[in-house]
Coordinates of C-alpha atoms in Angstrom, one line a residue:
M1 CA 27.5 -35.6 -4.0
Y2 CA 24.0 -36.6 -5.2
K3 CA 22.6 -35.6 -1.9
S4 CA 24.1 -32.1 -2.0
L5 CA 23.1 -31.5 -5.6
F6 CA 19.6 -32.9 -5.0
L7 CA 19.0 -30.7 -2.0
T8 CA 20.3 -27.7 -4.0
S9 CA 17.8 -28.4 -6.8
F10 CA 15.1 -29.0 -4.3
A11 CA 15.6 -25.6 -2.6
K12 CA 15.3 -24.0 -6.0
L13 CA 12.2 -26.1 -6.8
A14 CA 10.5 -24.7 -3.7
L15 CA 11.4 -21.2 -4.6
G16 CA 10.2 -21.2 -8.3
G17 CA 11.3 -18.0 -10.1
T18 CA 13.6 -15.1 -9.1
I19 CA 12.1 -12.4 -6.9
L20 CA 12.8 -9.0 -8.5
W21 CA 10.8 -7.0 -5.9
D22 CA 9.3 -8.3 -2.6
G23 CA 6.2 -6.4 -1.3
R24 CA 5.1 -8.9 1.2
F25 CA 5.4 -6.6 4.3
N26 CA 7.5 -9.2 6.1
D27 CA 10.1 -6.6 7.2
M28 CA 7.5 -4.1 8.5
T29 CA 6.2 -3.9 12.0
S30 CA 3.6 -1.2 11.4
S31 CA 2.1 0.6 8.5
S32 CA 3.4 3.8 10.1
E33 CA 6.8 3.0 8.6
L34 CA 5.3 3.9 5.2
E35 CA 5.3 7.5 6.3
S36 CA 9.1 7.5 6.4
W37 CA 9.0 7.4 2.6
S38 CA 9.2 10.7 0.7
W39 CA 10.5 11.9 -2.7
S40 CA 13.7 13.0 -0.9
N41 CA 13.9 9.9 1.2
Q42 CA 12.9 6.9 -0.9
V43 CA 13.1 4.1 1.6
G44 CA 11.3 0.8 2.2
P45 CA 9.5 -1.4 -0.3
Y46 CA 6.7 1.1 -1.2
Q47 CA 6.1 4.6 -2.3
Y48 CA 3.3 6.1 -0.2
Y49 CA 1.8 9.3 -1.4
I50 CA -1.6 8.5 -2.9
H51 CA -3.9 8.7 0.1
G52 CA -6.2 11.1 2.0
T53 CA -5.3 13.7 4.5
E54 CA -5.4 11.6 7.7
N55 CA -2.8 9.5 9.4
V56 CA -1.6 6.4 7.5
T57 CA -3.6 4.1 9.9
S58 CA -6.8 5.5 8.5
Y59 CA -5.9 4.0 5.1
V60 CA -3.3 1.2 5.5
N61 CA -3.0 -1.4 8.3
L62 CA -1.0 -4.6 8.7
D63 CA -1.9 -7.7 10.6
S64 CA -1.3 -11.5 10.4
T65 CA -5.1 -11.9 10.1
F66 CA -5.1 -9.8 6.9
K67 CA -3.3 -12.4 4.8
N68 CA -4.4 -15.5 3.0
P69 CA -3.9 -18.3 5.6
A70 CA -2.3 -20.4 2.8
D71 CA 0.3 -17.7 2.2
S72 CA 2.9 -19.0 4.6
G73 CA 5.6 -17.0 2.8
S74 CA 4.0 -13.8 4.3
T75 CA 3.9 -13.0 8.0
Q76 CA 1.1 -10.5 7.5
G77 CA -1.2 -8.9 5.0
V78 CA -2.5 -5.4 4.4
K79 CA -5.9 -3.9 4.7
I80 CA -6.4 -1.0 2.3
T81 CA -9.2 1.4 3.3
L82 CA -11.3 4.0 1.6
D83 CA -13.2 6.4 3.9
N84 CA -14.8 9.8 3.5
T85 CA -11.4 11.4 3.8
A86 CA -9.6 9.3 1.2
Y87 CA -9.3 12.0 -1.5
W88 CA -5.9 12.7 -2.9
N89 CA -4.5 15.8 -4.5
G90 CA -7.9 17.5 -4.9
Q91 CA -9.3 14.7 -7.1
T92 CA -12.9 13.6 -6.9
M93 CA -11.9 9.9 -6.8
R94 CA -11.3 8.1 -3.6
R95 CA -7.8 6.5 -3.6
T96 CA -5.5 4.5 -1.3
E97 CA -2.5 3.1 -3.2
L98 CA 1.0 1.8 -2.7
I99 CA 3.6 1.7 -5.5
P100 CA 6.8 -0.5 -5.6
Q101 CA 9.9 1.4 -4.5
T102 CA 12.6 -0.4 -6.5
T103 CA 15.2 0.0 -9.3
A104 CA 14.8 -3.7 -10.3
A105 CA 13.7 -4.6 -13.8
I106 CA 10.1 -5.2 -13.0
N107 CA 9.1 -3.5 -16.3
S108 CA 11.3 -5.6 -18.7
G109 CA 11.1 -9.0 -20.4
T110 CA 8.6 -11.5 -19.0
V111 CA 7.7 -11.0 -15.4
Y112 CA 4.9 -12.1 -13.0
Y113 CA 3.1 -9.7 -10.7
H114 CA 1.7 -11.7 -7.8
F115 CA -0.9 -10.8 -5.2
S116 CA -3.9 -12.3 -3.4
M117 CA -6.9 -10.3 -2.6
Q118 CA -10.2 -10.6 -0.7
R119 CA -13.1 -8.7 0.7
T120 CA -15.1 -9.6 3.8
A121 CA -18.7 -9.0 4.8
V122 CA -17.5 -6.0 6.9
N123 CA -16.9 -2.8 4.9
P124 CA -17.2 -4.4 1.4
P125 CA -16.4 -2.4 -1.7
S126 CA -19.6 -0.9 -3.1
E127 CA -21.2 -2.8 -5.9
S128 CA -22.6 0.5 -7.2
R129 CA -19.3 2.2 -7.9
E130 CA -16.4 1.3 -10.2
H131 CA -13.2 0.2 -8.5
Q132 CA -9.9 -0.1 -10.2
I133 CA -7.6 -2.4 -8.3
A134 CA -3.9 -3.4 -8.7
F135 CA -3.6 -1.4 -11.9
F136 CA -0.9 0.1 -14.0
E137 CA -0.8 3.8 -14.9
S138 CA -2.0 3.2 -18.4
H139 CA -4.6 0.6 -17.2
F140 CA -3.3 -1.9 -19.8
T141 CA -4.2 -4.6 -17.1
E142 CA -6.0 -4.4 -13.8
M143 CA -8.7 -5.9 -11.6
K144 CA -12.0 -4.2 -11.4
S145 CA -15.1 -4.5 -9.3
G146 CA -18.6 -2.9 -8.9
W147 CA -20.8 -1.2 -11.4
Q148 CA -18.8 -0.2 -14.5
S149 CA -19.0 3.4 -15.8
G150 CA -21.4 3.5 -18.7
A151 CA -23.0 0.2 -18.0
S152 CA -26.7 -0.4 -17.6
G153 CA -28.2 -1.2 -14.2
T154 CA -27.3 0.1 -10.8
S155 CA -24.9 -2.5 -9.3
D156 CA -22.6 -5.3 -10.3
P157 CA -21.3 -8.1 -8.0
L158 CA -18.4 -9.2 -10.2
L159 CA -14.7 -9.2 -9.8
R160 CA -13.1 -8.7 -13.2
W161 CA -9.7 -8.9 -14.9
D162 CA -9.5 -6.3 -17.6
V163 CA -7.1 -5.6 -20.4
S164 CA -7.4 -2.0 -21.7
S165 CA -10.9 -1.7 -20.3
T166 CA -12.2 -5.0 -21.8
T167 CA -13.1 -7.8 -19.4
Y168 CA -11.6 -11.2 -20.2
W169 CA -12.3 -13.0 -16.9
N170 CA -14.8 -12.5 -14.1
A171 CA -16.3 -14.2 -11.1
T172 CA -18.8 -13.2 -8.4
W173 CA -16.8 -11.5 -5.7
E174 CA -18.0 -13.4 -2.6
A175 CA -17.0 -12.4 1.0
G176 CA -14.2 -14.3 2.6
V177 CA -12.8 -15.9 -0.6
W178 CA -9.2 -15.3 -1.3
H179 CA -8.5 -14.7 -5.0
N180 CA -4.8 -15.5 -5.9
I181 CA -3.6 -13.7 -9.0
A182 CA -0.6 -13.4 -11.2
Y183 CA -0.3 -11.2 -14.2
E184 CA 2.2 -12.7 -16.7
I185 CA 3.4 -9.6 -18.5
N186 CA 5.7 -9.8 -21.6
F187 CA 6.9 -6.3 -22.0
D188 CA 9.0 -7.2 -25.0
A189 CA 6.2 -8.9 -27.0
G190 CA 3.4 -6.7 -25.7
S191 CA 1.1 -9.2 -24.0
V192 CA -0.5 -10.1 -20.7
A193 CA -1.9 -13.5 -19.4
F194 CA -3.9 -14.1 -16.3
Y195 CA -3.3 -16.8 -13.7
H196 CA -5.8 -17.4 -10.9
S197 CA -6.9 -19.6 -8.1
T198 CA -8.9 -19.4 -4.9
G199 CA -8.0 -20.2 -1.3
A200 CA -5.0 -22.6 -1.0
N201 CA -5.2 -23.9 -4.6
D202 CA -2.3 -23.5 -7.0
L203 CA -2.4 -20.8 -9.7
T204 CA -3.5 -22.1 -13.1
L205 CA -3.8 -20.3 -16.4
A206 CA -7.3 -18.7 -16.4
H207 CA -6.8 -16.8 -19.7
E208 CA -4.2 -17.0 -22.4
A209 CA -2.0 -14.0 -23.3
V210 CA -3.8 -11.0 -24.7
T211 CA -2.0 -8.6 -27.0
V212 CA -1.7 -5.2 -25.4
S213 CA 0.6 -2.2 -25.4
A214 CA 2.3 -3.2 -22.2
S215 CA 4.5 -0.4 -20.8
S216 CA 5.7 0.7 -17.4
D217 CA 8.5 2.9 -16.0
G218 CA 8.8 0.5 -13.0
K219 CA 7.1 2.8 -10.6
D220 CA 3.5 2.9 -11.9
W221 CA 1.9 -0.3 -10.6
H222 CA -0.7 0.6 -8.0
L223 CA -1.4 -1.9 -5.2
G224 CA -4.6 -0.7 -3.7
V225 CA -7.8 0.8 -5.0
L226 CA -9.2 3.8 -7.0
E227 CA -12.9 4.3 -6.8
L228 CA -14.7 6.5 -9.3
P229 CA -17.4 8.8 -8.0
R230 CA -21.1 8.3 -8.9
D231 CA -23.9 10.8 -8.3
G232 CA -26.5 9.6 -5.9
Y233 CA -24.3 7.2 -4.0
A234 CA -22.8 8.3 -0.7
D235 CA -19.3 7.4 0.4
E236 CA -19.1 4.4 2.7
T237 CA -16.0 2.9 4.4
E238 CA -14.6 0.1 2.2
D239 CA -11.8 -2.4 2.8
I240 CA -9.8 -4.6 0.5
Y241 CA -7.2 -7.1 1.8
F242 CA -4.0 -8.1 0.0
S243 CA -1.2 -10.5 0.7
G244 CA 1.6 -12.4 -1.1
V245 CA 2.6 -9.4 -3.1
Y246 CA 5.8 -9.7 -5.2
V247 CA 7.2 -9.6 -8.7
E248 CA 9.3 -12.4 -10.1
S249 CA 11.0 -13.5 -13.3
G250 CA 11.9 -16.9 -14.6
D251 CA 9.5 -19.7 -13.8
L252 CA 6.1 -18.9 -12.3
T253 CA 5.6 -19.8 -8.7
T254 CA 2.2 -21.4 -8.7
S255 CA 2.0 -22.2 -5.0
V256 CA 0.1 -19.7 -2.9
A257 CA 2.6 -20.4 -0.1
G258 CA 4.9 -18.2 -2.3
P259 CA 8.7 -18.2 -2.3
G260 CA 10.1 -19.2 1.1
G261 CA 6.7 -20.5 2.3
A262 CA 6.0 -24.0 3.7
I263 CA 3.8 -26.0 1.4
D264 CA 1.1 -28.4 2.7
S265 CA 2.1 -31.9 1.5
S266 CA -1.5 -32.7 0.8
S267 CA -1.9 -29.7 -1.5
S268 CA -1.5 -29.8 -5.3
A269 CA 1.1 -27.1 -4.7
V270 CA 3.6 -29.9 -3.9
I271 CA 3.3 -31.4 -7.4
S272 CA 3.5 -27.9 -8.9
A273 CA 6.7 -27.3 -7.1
T274 CA 8.2 -30.5 -8.3
S275 CA 7.2 -29.5 -11.9
T276 CA 9.2 -26.3 -12.1
A277 CA 11.2 -26.7 -15.3
S278 CA 14.0 -24.2 -15.3
V279 CA 15.1 -25.1 -11.8
V280 CA 16.0 -28.7 -12.7
A281 CA 17.5 -27.5 -15.9
S282 CA 20.0 -25.3 -14.1
S283 CA 23.7 -25.7 -14.8
S284 CA 24.3 -27.3 -11.4
M285 CA 21.8 -30.1 -12.2
A286 CA 23.2 -30.6 -15.7
A287 CA 26.1 -32.6 -14.3
V288 CA 23.7 -34.9 -12.5
A289 CA 21.5 -35.3 -15.6
T290 CA 24.4 -36.7 -17.6
S291 CA 25.9 -38.8 -14.8
A292 CA 25.3 -42.4 -13.6
P293 CA 21.7 -43.5 -12.9
V294 CA 20.1 -42.4 -9.6
S295 CA 18.3 -45.2 -7.9
T296 CA 15.0 -44.6 -6.1
S297 CA 16.5 -45.8 -2.9
A298 CA 19.1 -43.1 -3.1
I299 CA 16.5 -40.4 -3.6
S300 CA 14.4 -41.8 -0.8
S301 CA 17.4 -41.7 1.5
V302 CA 17.8 -38.0 0.8
V303 CA 14.1 -37.5 1.5
A304 CA 14.4 -39.4 4.7
T305 CA 17.3 -37.4 6.0
S306 CA 16.0 -34.1 4.9
A307 CA 12.4 -34.4 5.8
A308 CA 10.1 -31.7 4.6
P309 CA 6.5 -31.8 3.3
I310 CA 7.5 -31.0 -0.3
V311 CA 10.4 -33.4 -0.3
S312 CA 8.2 -36.3 0.8
S313 CA 6.2 -35.8 -2.4
I314 CA 9.3 -36.0 -4.5
S315 CA 10.0 -39.3 -2.8
S316 CA 6.6 -40.5 -4.0
V317 CA 7.4 -39.5 -7.5
A318 CA 10.7 -41.3 -7.4
A319 CA 9.1 -44.4 -6.1
N320 CA 7.2 -44.7 -9.4
I321 CA 10.2 -44.8 -11.7
G322 CA 12.6 -47.6 -12.3
S323 CA 15.9 -47.9 -10.5
S324 CA 17.8 -47.4 -13.8
T325 CA 16.1 -44.1 -14.5
T326 CA 18.5 -41.3 -14.6
F327 CA 17.9 -37.9 -13.1
A328 CA 17.7 -36.6 -16.7
T329 CA 14.5 -38.6 -17.2
L330 CA 13.0 -37.2 -14.0
V331 CA 13.9 -33.7 -15.3
S332 CA 12.3 -34.4 -18.7
S333 CA 9.1 -35.6 -17.0
S334 CA 9.1 -32.5 -14.8
K335 CA 9.3 -30.3 -17.8
T336 CA 6.4 -32.1 -19.5
S337 CA 4.3 -31.8 -16.4
S338 CA 5.0 -28.1 -16.0
S339 CA 4.2 -27.4 -19.6
A340 CA 0.9 -29.2 -19.5
A341 CA -0.1 -27.6 -16.2
R342 CA 0.2 -24.1 -17.6
V343 CA -2.0 -24.2 -20.6
T344 CA -5.6 -24.6 -19.3
P345 CA -7.5 -21.5 -20.1
S346 CA -10.8 -20.6 -18.5
T347 CA -13.9 -20.4 -20.7
T348 CA -15.3 -17.5 -18.7
S349 CA -15.1 -14.3 -20.6
V350 CA -17.2 -11.1 -20.8
S351 CA -16.8 -7.7 -22.3
S352 CA -17.5 -4.4 -20.8
A353 CA -17.5 -0.8 -22.1
A354 CA -14.3 1.1 -21.7
S355 CA -14.3 3.5 -18.8
P356 CA -13.7 7.2 -19.3
S357 CA -10.2 8.4 -18.5
A358 CA -8.5 11.6 -17.4
T359 CA -5.0 12.4 -16.2
E360 CA -3.9 14.6 -13.5
E361 CA -0.5 15.4 -12.1
P362 CA -0.1 14.5 -8.4
G363 CA 1.4 17.8 -7.5
A364 CA 4.5 16.5 -5.7
D365 CA 7.5 18.7 -5.7
D366 CA 9.9 16.2 -7.2
D367 CA 10.7 15.5 -10.8
D368 CA 10.6 11.7 -10.1
D369 CA 6.9 11.9 -9.5
D370 CA 5.5 11.2 -12.9
D371 CA 2.3 9.6 -11.8
E372 CA -0.6 10.4 -14.2
D373 CA -3.6 8.3 -13.3
C374 CA -6.4 7.4 -15.5
E375 CA -10.0 7.0 -14.3

């Protein structure tokens, strides 16, 4: 019985929270499938209508080399491109964006918007133009890069996290570095916090929650990029790569491997997975927590017969506690570890001037299209 319950709890530990919407491209064979979506045929994980006049492969492409190598939960990533045709609906801004196609409650309660992003040395986003990335319609939270409208100077090498056009986190956006990001959005309380890591490292709290008017209709988060025009700077082809895109509720998945991914046992992601609090506090585990003591040999036996990288780390944890320790004690320790791991804010913070904004209807022929984007 212990083995069955332990494995059940372990499976939940590896998964973290509950996926509300999965945008990891795992079920797609080609970006051409995006063209099957329309206002009258809303199929697939994404709405695809904000793009230029050419074929989809001019703006969106999928490949296994386009993802963070540590993101084993994804089979491929996406390359989002701006070229000299990437003008949508008569606007002067270049845009290529994907929007979640879902009726799930991704705009209610506390949810986590996950994605990893990088640029390379080939077709990098211009440092002389403002880019709004992975943004909501009202721009209450988003990533930004390049020279910010109204700023002094001519270029800016930073990648920024903004809340209502104020920068709360930044880092130099270097080529080939994967930035792993999660927005923790509390739609009820009106706040957003920022989790971040690079490469294969676990997400950590980079900035505590900021009060904001957080609102969404569930179809206004834009995965992709909007680039503001700037006189004197010609269009160049630019690429941004994304992977590990999903929205979850419950506990934050800190591992870059993501839900369903295999975690390297040498990575700190293992300890993070074993520290997920609500999983071990589930109703199925409550019975174990109040039952007879679980010996370390029993736990090690489960590990040995159900070998997996993450489980082996759990065996190491168990080896350091006494044989009379109940599973409830292990649960309690897990909760403490999880709480401590999620309250380490970054000291990096900078402010920038708010960018100008304007709204424009997309011109689609369906009432469901209520997209009104701000510059």
